[in-house]
CSV table of C-alpha atoms in Angstrom, one decimal:
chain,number,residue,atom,x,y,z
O,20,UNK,CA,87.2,-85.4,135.2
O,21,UNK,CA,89.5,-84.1,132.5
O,22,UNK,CA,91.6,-81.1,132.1
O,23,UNK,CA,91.1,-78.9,129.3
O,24,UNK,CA,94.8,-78.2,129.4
O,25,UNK,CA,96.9,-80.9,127.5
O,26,UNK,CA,99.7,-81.5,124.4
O,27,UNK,CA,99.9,-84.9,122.6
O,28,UNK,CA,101.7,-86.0,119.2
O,29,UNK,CA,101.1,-88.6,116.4
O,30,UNK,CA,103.4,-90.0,113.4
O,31,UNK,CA,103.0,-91.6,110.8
O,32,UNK,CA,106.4,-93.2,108.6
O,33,UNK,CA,105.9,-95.6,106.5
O,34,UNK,CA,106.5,-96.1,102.6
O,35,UNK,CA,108.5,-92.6,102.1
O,36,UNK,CA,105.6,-90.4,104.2
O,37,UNK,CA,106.8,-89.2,107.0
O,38,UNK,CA,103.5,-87.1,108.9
O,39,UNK,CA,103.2,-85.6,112.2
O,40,UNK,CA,100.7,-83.9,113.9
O,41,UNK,CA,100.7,-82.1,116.9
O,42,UNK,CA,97.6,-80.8,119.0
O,43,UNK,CA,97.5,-78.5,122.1
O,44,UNK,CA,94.1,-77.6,123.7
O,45,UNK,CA,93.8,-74.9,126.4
O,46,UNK,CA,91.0,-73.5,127.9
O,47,UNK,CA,87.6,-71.9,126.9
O,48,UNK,CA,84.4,-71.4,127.0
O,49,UNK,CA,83.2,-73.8,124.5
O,50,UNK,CA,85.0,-76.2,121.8
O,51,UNK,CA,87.2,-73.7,119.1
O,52,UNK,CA,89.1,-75.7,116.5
O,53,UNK,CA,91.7,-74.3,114.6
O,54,UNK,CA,93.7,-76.6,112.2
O,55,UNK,CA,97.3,-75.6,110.5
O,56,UNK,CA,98.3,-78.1,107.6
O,57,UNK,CA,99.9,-78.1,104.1
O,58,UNK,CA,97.5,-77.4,101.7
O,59,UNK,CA,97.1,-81.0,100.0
O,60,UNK,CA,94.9,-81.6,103.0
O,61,UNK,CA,92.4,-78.4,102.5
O,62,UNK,CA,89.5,-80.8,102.0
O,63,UNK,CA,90.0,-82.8,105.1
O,64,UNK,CA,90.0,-80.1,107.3
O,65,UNK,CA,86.1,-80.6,108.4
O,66,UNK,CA,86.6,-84.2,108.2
O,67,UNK,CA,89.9,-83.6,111.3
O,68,UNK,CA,87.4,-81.1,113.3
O,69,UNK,CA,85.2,-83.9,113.4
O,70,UNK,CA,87.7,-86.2,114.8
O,71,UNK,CA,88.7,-83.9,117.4
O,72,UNK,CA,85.2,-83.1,118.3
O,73,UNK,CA,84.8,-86.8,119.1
O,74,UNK,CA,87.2,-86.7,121.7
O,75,UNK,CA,87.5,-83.0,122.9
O,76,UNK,CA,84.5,-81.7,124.5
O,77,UNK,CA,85.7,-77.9,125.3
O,78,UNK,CA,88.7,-75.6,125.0
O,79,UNK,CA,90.5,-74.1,122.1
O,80,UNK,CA,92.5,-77.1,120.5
O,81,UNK,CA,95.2,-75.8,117.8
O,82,UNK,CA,96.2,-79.3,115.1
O,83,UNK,CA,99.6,-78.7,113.4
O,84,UNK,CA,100.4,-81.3,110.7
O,85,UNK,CA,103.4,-81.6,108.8
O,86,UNK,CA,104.3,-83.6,106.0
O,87,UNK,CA,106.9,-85.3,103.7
O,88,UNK,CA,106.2,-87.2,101.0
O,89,UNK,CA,109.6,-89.1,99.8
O,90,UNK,CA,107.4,-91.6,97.5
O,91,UNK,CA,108.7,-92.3,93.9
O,92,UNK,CA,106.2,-90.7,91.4
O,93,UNK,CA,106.7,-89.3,87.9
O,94,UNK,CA,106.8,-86.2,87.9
O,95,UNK,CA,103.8,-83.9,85.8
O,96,UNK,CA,103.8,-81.2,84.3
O,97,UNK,CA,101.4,-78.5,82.7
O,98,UNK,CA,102.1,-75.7,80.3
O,99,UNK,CA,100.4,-72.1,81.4
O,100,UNK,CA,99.5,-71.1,78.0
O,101,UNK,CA,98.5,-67.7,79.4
O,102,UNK,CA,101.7,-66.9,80.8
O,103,UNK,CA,103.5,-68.4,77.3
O,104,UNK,CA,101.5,-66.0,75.1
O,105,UNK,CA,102.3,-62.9,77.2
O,106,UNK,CA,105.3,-63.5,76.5
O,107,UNK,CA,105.6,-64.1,72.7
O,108,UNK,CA,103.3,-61.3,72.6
O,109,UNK,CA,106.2,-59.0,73.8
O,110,UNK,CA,108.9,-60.7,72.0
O,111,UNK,CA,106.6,-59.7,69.1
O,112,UNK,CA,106.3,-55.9,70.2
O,113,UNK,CA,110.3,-56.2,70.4
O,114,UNK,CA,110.7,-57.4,67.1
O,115,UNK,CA,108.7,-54.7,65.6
O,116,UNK,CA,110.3,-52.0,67.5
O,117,UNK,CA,113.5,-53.0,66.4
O,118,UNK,CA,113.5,-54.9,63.3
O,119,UNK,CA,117.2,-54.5,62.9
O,120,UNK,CA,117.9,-57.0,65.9
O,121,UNK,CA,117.7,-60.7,65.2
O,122,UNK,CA,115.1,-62.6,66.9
O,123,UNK,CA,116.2,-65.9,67.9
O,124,UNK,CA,114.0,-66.4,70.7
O,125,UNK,CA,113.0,-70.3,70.3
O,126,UNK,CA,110.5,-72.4,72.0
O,127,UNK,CA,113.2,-73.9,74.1
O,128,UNK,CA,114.3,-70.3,75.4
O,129,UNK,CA,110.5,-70.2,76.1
O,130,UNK,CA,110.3,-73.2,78.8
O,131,UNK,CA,113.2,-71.6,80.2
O,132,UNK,CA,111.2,-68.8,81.4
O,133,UNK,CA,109.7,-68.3,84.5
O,134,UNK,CA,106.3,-69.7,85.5
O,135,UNK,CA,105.8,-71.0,82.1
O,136,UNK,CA,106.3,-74.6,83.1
O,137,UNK,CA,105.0,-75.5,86.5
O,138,UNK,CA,105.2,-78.8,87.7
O,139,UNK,CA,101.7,-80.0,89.1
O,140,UNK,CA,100.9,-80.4,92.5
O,141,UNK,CA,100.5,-83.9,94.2
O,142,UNK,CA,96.6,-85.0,94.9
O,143,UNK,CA,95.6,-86.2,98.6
O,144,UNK,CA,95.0,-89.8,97.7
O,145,UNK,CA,93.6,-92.8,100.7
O,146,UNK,CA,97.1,-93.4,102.0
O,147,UNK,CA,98.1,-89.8,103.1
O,148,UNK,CA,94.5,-89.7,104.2
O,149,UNK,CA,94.8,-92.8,106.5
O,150,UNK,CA,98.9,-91.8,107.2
O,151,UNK,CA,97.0,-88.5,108.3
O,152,UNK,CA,93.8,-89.8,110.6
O,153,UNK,CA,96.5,-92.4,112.1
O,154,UNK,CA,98.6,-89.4,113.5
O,155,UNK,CA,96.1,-87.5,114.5
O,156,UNK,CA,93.7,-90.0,116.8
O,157,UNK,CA,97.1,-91.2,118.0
O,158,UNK,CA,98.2,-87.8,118.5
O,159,UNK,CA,94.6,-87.2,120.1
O,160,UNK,CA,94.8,-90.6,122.3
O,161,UNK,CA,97.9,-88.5,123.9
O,162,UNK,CA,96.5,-85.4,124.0
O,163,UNK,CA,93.8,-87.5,126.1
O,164,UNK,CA,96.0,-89.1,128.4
O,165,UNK,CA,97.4,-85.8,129.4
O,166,UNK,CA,94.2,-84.2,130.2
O,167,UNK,CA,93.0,-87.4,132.1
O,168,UNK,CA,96.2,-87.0,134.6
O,169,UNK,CA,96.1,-83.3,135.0
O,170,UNK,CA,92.0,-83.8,135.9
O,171,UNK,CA,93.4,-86.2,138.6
O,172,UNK,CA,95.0,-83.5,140.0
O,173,UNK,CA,92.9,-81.2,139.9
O,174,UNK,CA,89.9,-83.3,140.8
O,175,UNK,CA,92.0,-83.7,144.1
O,176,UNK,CA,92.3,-80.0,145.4
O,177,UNK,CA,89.0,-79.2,144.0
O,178,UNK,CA,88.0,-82.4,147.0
O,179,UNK,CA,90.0,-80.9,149.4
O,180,UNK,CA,88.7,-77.1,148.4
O,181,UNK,CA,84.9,-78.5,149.0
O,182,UNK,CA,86.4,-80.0,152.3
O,183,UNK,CA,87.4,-76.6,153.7
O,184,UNK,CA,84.3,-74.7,152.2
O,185,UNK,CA,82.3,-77.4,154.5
O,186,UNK,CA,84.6,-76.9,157.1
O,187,UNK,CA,83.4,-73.1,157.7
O,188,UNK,CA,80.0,-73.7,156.4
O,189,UNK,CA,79.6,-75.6,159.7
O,190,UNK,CA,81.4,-73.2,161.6
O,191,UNK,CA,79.5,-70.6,160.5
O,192,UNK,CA,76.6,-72.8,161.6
O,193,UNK,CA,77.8,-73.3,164.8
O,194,UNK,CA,78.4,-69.5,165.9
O,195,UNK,CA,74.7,-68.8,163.9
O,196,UNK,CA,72.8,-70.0,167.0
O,197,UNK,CA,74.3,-67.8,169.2
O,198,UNK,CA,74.1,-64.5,167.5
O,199,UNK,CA,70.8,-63.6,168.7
O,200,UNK,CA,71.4,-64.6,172.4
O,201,UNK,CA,74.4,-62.3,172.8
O,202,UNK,CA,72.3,-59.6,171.0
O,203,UNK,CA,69.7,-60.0,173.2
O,204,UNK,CA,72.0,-59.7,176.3
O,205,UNK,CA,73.5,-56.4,174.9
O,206,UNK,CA,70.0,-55.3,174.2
O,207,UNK,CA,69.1,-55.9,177.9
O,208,UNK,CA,72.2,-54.3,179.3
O,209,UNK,CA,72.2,-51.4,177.2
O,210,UNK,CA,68.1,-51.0,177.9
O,211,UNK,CA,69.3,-51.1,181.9
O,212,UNK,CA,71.9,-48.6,181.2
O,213,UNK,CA,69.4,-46.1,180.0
O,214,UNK,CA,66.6,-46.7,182.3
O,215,UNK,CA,68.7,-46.5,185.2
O,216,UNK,CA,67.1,-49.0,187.5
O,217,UNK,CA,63.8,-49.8,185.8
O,218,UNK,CA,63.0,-53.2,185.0
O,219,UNK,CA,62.7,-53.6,181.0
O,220,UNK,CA,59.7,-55.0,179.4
O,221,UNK,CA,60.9,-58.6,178.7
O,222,UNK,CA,57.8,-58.8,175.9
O,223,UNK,CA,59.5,-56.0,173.8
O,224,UNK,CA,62.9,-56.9,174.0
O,225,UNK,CA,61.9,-60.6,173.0
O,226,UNK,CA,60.0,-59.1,170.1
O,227,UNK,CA,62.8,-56.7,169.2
O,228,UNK,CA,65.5,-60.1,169.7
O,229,UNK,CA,62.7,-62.2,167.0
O,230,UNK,CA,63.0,-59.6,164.9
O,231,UNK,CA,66.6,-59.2,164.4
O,232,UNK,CA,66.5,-63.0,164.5
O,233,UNK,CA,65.1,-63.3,161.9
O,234,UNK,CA,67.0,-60.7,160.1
O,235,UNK,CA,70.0,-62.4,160.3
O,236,UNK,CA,69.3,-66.0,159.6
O,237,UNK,CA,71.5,-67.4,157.8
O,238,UNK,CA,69.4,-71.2,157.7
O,239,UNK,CA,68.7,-71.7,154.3
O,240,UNK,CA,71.8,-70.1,153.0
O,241,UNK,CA,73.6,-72.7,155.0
O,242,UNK,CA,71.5,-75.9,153.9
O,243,UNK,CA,71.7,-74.5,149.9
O,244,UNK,CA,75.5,-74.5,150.7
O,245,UNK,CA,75.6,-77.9,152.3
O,246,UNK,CA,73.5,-79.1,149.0
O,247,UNK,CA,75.9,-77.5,146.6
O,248,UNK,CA,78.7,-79.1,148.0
O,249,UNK,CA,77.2,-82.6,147.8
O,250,UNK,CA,76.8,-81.5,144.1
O,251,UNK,CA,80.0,-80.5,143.6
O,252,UNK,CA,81.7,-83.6,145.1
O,253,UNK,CA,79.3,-86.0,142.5
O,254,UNK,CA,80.4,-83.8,139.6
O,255,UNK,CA,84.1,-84.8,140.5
O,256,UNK,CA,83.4,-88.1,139.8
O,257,UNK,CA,82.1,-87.5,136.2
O,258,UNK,CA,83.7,-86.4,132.7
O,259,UNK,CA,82.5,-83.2,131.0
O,260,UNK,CA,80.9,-81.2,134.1
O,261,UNK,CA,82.9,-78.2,133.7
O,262,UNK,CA,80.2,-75.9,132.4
O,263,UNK,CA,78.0,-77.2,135.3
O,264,UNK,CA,80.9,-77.3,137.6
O,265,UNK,CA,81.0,-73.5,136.8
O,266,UNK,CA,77.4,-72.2,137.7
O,267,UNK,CA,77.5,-74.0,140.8
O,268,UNK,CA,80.6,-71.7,141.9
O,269,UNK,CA,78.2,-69.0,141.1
O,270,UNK,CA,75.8,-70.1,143.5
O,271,UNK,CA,78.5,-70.5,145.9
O,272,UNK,CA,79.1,-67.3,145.9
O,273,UNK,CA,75.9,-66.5,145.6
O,274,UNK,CA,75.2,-67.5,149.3
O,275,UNK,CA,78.7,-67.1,151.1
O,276,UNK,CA,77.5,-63.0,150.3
O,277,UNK,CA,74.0,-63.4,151.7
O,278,UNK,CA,75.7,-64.9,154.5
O,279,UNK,CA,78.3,-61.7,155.2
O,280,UNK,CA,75.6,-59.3,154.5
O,281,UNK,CA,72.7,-60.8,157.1
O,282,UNK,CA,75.2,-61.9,159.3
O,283,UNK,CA,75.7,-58.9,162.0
O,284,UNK,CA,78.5,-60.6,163.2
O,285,UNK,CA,82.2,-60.1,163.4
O,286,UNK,CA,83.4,-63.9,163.5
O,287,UNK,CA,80.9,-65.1,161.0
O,288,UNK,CA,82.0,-62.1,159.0
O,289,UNK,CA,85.4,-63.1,159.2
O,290,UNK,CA,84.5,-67.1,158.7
O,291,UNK,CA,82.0,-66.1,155.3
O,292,UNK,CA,85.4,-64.0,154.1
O,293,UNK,CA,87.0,-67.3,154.7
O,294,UNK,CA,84.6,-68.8,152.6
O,295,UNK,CA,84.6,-66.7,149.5
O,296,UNK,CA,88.2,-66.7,150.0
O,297,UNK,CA,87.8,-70.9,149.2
O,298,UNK,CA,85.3,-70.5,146.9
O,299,UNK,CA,87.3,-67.8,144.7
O,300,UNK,CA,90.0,-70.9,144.4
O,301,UNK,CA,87.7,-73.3,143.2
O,302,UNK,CA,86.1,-70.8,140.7
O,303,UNK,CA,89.9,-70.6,139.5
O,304,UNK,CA,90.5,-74.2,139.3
O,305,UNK,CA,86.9,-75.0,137.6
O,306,UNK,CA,88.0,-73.0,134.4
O,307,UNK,CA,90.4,-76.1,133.5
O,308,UNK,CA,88.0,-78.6,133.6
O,309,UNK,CA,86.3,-80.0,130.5
């Protein structure tokens, strides 16, 4: 079982790059991606979404990667012809608006002006690519490891969450039994009360006793909950069950209110409030799991 809650961190430093990356996952619904890098690695964005959907099944998983790149390399150049003609083109226009001034503007005055001369950006070549998928599995391998001890964790309460949910499921079914035997008996007295002395027909007050009997059985609720939490327990011991994990809650639920609103009784009234009270946590706790 693994969390979907987690923080782990990778670095690279070897021949003058020095790369980190960072990556933080937290929960949703399904696997959301978002990557935050210098722009020399633009193209291998797809290619680090892939990585992490090797090893991350679900949650929103934010990848920070930072970079410097102390390497000797000569440095390059490019003239933006554009930019130069723009503005000889005005020097021009100045001359001729006032011919009287001198016009000593030189091609060296030229590369001294802004944006004219811009100094070419460095491409992504194979060793910031493998300085950059180092970091990140390591970085990923953590991020891992951090998920795999907060599942631990949670993988024990979520155990001992099932154990109390069984715990009033069977005292539920122990006080079921006798719902419809203390019904009858008020059924009788109260029939006595009114007829004042005459004997009631036993025939009709069992049929009337069946009837609510069966009205208020609770028997299959209580096996489906018995079977869910067999369920459960299995799914703690595997990886990547939250979704399941999830619409079993529902169920859960599902039956804990059958079992308040058939009930007609005060205790297991109080006992199925209990439940959903149980079941509410574990609903919590299931939206951290993978």
């Amino acid at each position: 079982m693994l969390s979907m809650t987690g923080y782990g961190k990778g670095e690279y430093a070897e021949g003058g790059i020095r790369l980190t990356a960072e990556v933080r996952s937290v929960n949703n619904r399904y696997l959301d991606v978002a990557v935050k890098a210098p722009k020399i690695f633009l193209s291998r964005e797809d290619a680090v979404r892939a990585l992490v959907r090797k090893k991350v099944g679900r949650g929103h998983v934010d990848v920070f990667v930072s970079l410097k790149d102390e390497r000797e390399k000569p440095a390059s150049f490019q003239p933006d012809l554009r930019v130069a003609a723009a503005y000889l083109q005005a020097v021009r226009a100045l001359q001729t608006a006032f011919p009287e001034t001198e016009n000593d503007f030189t091609l060296t005055a030229l590369l001294k002006v802004p944006d004219v001369l811009k100094q070419e950006e460095s491409a992504l070549d194979e060793e910031l690519t493998a300085a950059l998928d180092r970091a990140l599995s390591e970085a990923l391998d953590a991020l891992n490891r951090m998920r795999e001890t907060e599942g631990k964790k949670l993988k024990t309460d979520l155990l001992s969450r099932m154990d109390a949910i069984a715990g009033f499921v069977e005292q539920i079914s122990a006080r079921a039994p006798l719902v419809a035997e203390e019904y009858r008996e008020k059924l009788t007295a109260r029939v006595k009360e009114y007829l004042d002395g005459v004997k009631p027909d036993e025939g009709r007050l069992l049929t009337e006793v069946a009837v609510f009997s069966d009205k208020c059985n609770i028997d299959e609720e209580l096996t489906r909950l018995r079977s869910h939490i067999a369920q459960f327990r299995s799914f703690c011991e595997e990886e990547g069950t939250g979704k399941k994990a999830d619409f079993l809650v529902q169920e859960f639920n599902r039956e804990a209110n059958t079992i308040c609103s058939k009930s007609n009784d005060v205790e297991i009234t109080r006992l199925g409030l209990q439940l959903k009270n149980e079941i509410e946590k574990v609903r919590e706790q299931v939206q951290n799991i993978e």
